[in-house]
CSV table of C-alpha atoms in Angstrom, one decimal:
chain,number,residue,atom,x,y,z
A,1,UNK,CA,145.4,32.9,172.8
A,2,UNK,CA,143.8,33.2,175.8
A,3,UNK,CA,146.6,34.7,177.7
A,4,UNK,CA,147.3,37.0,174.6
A,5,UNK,CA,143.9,38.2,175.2
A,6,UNK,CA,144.0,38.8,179.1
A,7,UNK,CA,147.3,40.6,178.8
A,8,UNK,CA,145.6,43.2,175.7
A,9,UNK,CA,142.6,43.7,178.3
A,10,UNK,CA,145.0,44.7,181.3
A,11,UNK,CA,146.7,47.0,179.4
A,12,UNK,CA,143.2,48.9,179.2
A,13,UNK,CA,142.7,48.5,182.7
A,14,UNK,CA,140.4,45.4,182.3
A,15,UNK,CA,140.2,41.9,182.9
A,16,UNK,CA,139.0,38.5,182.0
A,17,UNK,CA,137.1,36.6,184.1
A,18,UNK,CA,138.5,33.2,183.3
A,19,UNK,CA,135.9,31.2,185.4
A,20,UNK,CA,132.9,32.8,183.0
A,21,UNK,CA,135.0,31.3,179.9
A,22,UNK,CA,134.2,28.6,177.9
A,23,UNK,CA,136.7,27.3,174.6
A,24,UNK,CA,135.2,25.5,171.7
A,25,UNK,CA,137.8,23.8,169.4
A,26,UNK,CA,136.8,21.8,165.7
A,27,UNK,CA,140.5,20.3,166.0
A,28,UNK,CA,139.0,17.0,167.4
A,29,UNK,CA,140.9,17.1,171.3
A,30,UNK,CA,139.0,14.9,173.6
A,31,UNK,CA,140.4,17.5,176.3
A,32,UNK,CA,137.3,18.5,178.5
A,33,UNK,CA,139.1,21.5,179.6
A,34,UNK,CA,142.2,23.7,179.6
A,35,UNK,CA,143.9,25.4,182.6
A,36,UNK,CA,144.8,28.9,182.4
A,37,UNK,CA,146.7,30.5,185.0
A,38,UNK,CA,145.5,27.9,187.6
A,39,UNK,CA,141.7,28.0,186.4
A,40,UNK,CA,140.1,25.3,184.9
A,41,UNK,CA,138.2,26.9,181.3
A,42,UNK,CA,135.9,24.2,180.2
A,43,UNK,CA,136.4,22.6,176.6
A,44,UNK,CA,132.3,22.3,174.7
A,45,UNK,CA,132.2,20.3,171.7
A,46,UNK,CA,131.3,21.9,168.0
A,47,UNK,CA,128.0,20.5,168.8
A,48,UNK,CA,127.3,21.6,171.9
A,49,UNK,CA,128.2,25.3,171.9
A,50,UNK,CA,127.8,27.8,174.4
A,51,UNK,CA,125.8,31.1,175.1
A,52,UNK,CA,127.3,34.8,174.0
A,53,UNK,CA,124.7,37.6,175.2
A,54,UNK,CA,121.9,35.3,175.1
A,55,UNK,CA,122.5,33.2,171.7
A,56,UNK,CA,123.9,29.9,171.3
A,57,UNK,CA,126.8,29.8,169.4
A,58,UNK,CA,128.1,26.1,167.9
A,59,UNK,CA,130.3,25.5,165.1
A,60,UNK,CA,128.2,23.1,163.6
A,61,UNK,CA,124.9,22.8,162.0
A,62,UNK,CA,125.0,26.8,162.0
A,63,UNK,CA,121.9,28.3,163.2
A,64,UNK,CA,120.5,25.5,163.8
A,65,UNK,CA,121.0,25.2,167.9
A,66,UNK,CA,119.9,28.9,168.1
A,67,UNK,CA,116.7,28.7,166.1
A,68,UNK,CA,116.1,25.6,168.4
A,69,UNK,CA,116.6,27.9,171.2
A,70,UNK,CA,114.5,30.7,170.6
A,71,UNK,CA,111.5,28.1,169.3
A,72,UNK,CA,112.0,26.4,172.8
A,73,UNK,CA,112.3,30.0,174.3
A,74,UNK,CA,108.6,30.9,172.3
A,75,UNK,CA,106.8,28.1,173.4
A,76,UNK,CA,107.6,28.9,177.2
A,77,UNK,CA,106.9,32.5,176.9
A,78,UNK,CA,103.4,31.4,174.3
A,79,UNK,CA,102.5,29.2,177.5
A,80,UNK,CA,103.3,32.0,180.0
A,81,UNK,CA,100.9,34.2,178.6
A,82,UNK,CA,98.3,31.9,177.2
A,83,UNK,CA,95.6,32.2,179.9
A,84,UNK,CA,95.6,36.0,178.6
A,85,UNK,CA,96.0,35.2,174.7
A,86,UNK,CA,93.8,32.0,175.0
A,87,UNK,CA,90.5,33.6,176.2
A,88,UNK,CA,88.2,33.6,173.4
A,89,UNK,CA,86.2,36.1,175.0
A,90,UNK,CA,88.5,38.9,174.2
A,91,UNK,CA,89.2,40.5,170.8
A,92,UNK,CA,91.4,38.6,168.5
A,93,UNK,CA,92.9,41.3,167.3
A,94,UNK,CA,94.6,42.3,170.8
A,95,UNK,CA,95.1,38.9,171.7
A,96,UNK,CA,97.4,38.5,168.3
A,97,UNK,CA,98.8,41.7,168.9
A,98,UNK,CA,100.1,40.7,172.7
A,99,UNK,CA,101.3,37.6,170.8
A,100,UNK,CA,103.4,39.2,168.5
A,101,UNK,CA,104.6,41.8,171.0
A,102,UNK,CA,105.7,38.6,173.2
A,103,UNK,CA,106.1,35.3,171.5
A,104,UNK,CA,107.2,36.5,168.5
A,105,UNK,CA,110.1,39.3,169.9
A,106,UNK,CA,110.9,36.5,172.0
A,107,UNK,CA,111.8,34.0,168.9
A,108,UNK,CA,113.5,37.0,166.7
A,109,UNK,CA,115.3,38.1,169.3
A,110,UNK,CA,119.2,38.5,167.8
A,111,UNK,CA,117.9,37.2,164.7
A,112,UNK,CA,119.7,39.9,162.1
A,113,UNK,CA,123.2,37.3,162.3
A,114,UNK,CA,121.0,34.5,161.6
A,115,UNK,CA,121.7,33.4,157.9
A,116,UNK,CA,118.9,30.8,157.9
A,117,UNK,CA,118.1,27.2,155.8
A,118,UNK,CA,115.2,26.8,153.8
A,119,UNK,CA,114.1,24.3,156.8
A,120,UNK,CA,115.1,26.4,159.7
A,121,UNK,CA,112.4,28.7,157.9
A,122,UNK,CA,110.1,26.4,157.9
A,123,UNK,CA,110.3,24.9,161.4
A,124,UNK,CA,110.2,28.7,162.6
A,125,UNK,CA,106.8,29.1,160.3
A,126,UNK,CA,105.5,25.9,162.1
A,127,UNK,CA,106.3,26.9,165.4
A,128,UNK,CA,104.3,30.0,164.6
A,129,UNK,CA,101.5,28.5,162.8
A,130,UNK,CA,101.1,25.6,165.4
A,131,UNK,CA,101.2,28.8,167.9
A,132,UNK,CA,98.6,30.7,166.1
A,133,UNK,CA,96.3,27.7,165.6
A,134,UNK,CA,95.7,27.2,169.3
A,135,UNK,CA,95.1,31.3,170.0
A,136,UNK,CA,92.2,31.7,166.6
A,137,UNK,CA,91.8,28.0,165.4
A,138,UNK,CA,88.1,27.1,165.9
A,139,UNK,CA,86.9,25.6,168.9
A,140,UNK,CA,86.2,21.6,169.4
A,141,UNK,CA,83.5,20.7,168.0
A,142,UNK,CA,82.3,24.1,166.0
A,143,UNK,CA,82.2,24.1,162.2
């Protein structure tokens, strides 16, 4: 399949780059790769996945490994920016603002594929909340 597609490419003038390839297989192979004209394409499990443009792609659990992502990918870009978002001394309504304008575009980023579990919701609302707490929550030891 992979030569099929090289060959359709050429004859548009284009070519695959086999050492940026990765295969992912559900037949079960315990194959960790598979040489194609003399290059070695690495095999990933269902599980595992690999990244297309940016968004992790497995054939199991669904969404799951990309919503894992881009919560993992909000938390570093919420800590990034926290000195700015985190001063209490500064309006809360721009501070919530820059935090939806960063953290937020930074989790929903790619998210129109996403066909999304009742839980996947919820750990996304968590992430948020638990984000949102530390920016406006009250201070230690105020009432």
């Amino acid at each position: 399949m992979i030569r099929d597609v090289k060959d359709a490419l050429a004859k548009h003038g284009l070519s695959l780059n086999l050492e940026k390839c990765s295969v992912q297989t559900n037949s079960g192979s315990q194959a960790t790769q598979l040489e194609v004209d003399g290059v070695a394409v690495p095999i990933v499990t269902p599980s595992q996945g690999f990244k297309i443009l940016g968004t992790k792609l497995t054939l199991h659990g669904r969404t799951s490994a990309e919503v894992t992502a881009r919560i993992n990918a909000g938390w570093a870009k919420f800590h990034q920016i926290l000195p700015l978002i985190g001063r209490r001394d500064g309006q809360l309504k721009e501070r919530l603002r820059l935090f939806d304008m960063c953290v937020t575009q930074t989790v929903l980023w790619c998210c129109e594929s996403w066909n999304l579990t009742q839980a996947e919701k919820r750990r996304l609302q968590t992430a948020q909340n638990d984000m949102l707490k530390r920016i406006a929550g009250p201070r230690r030891g105020a009432e």
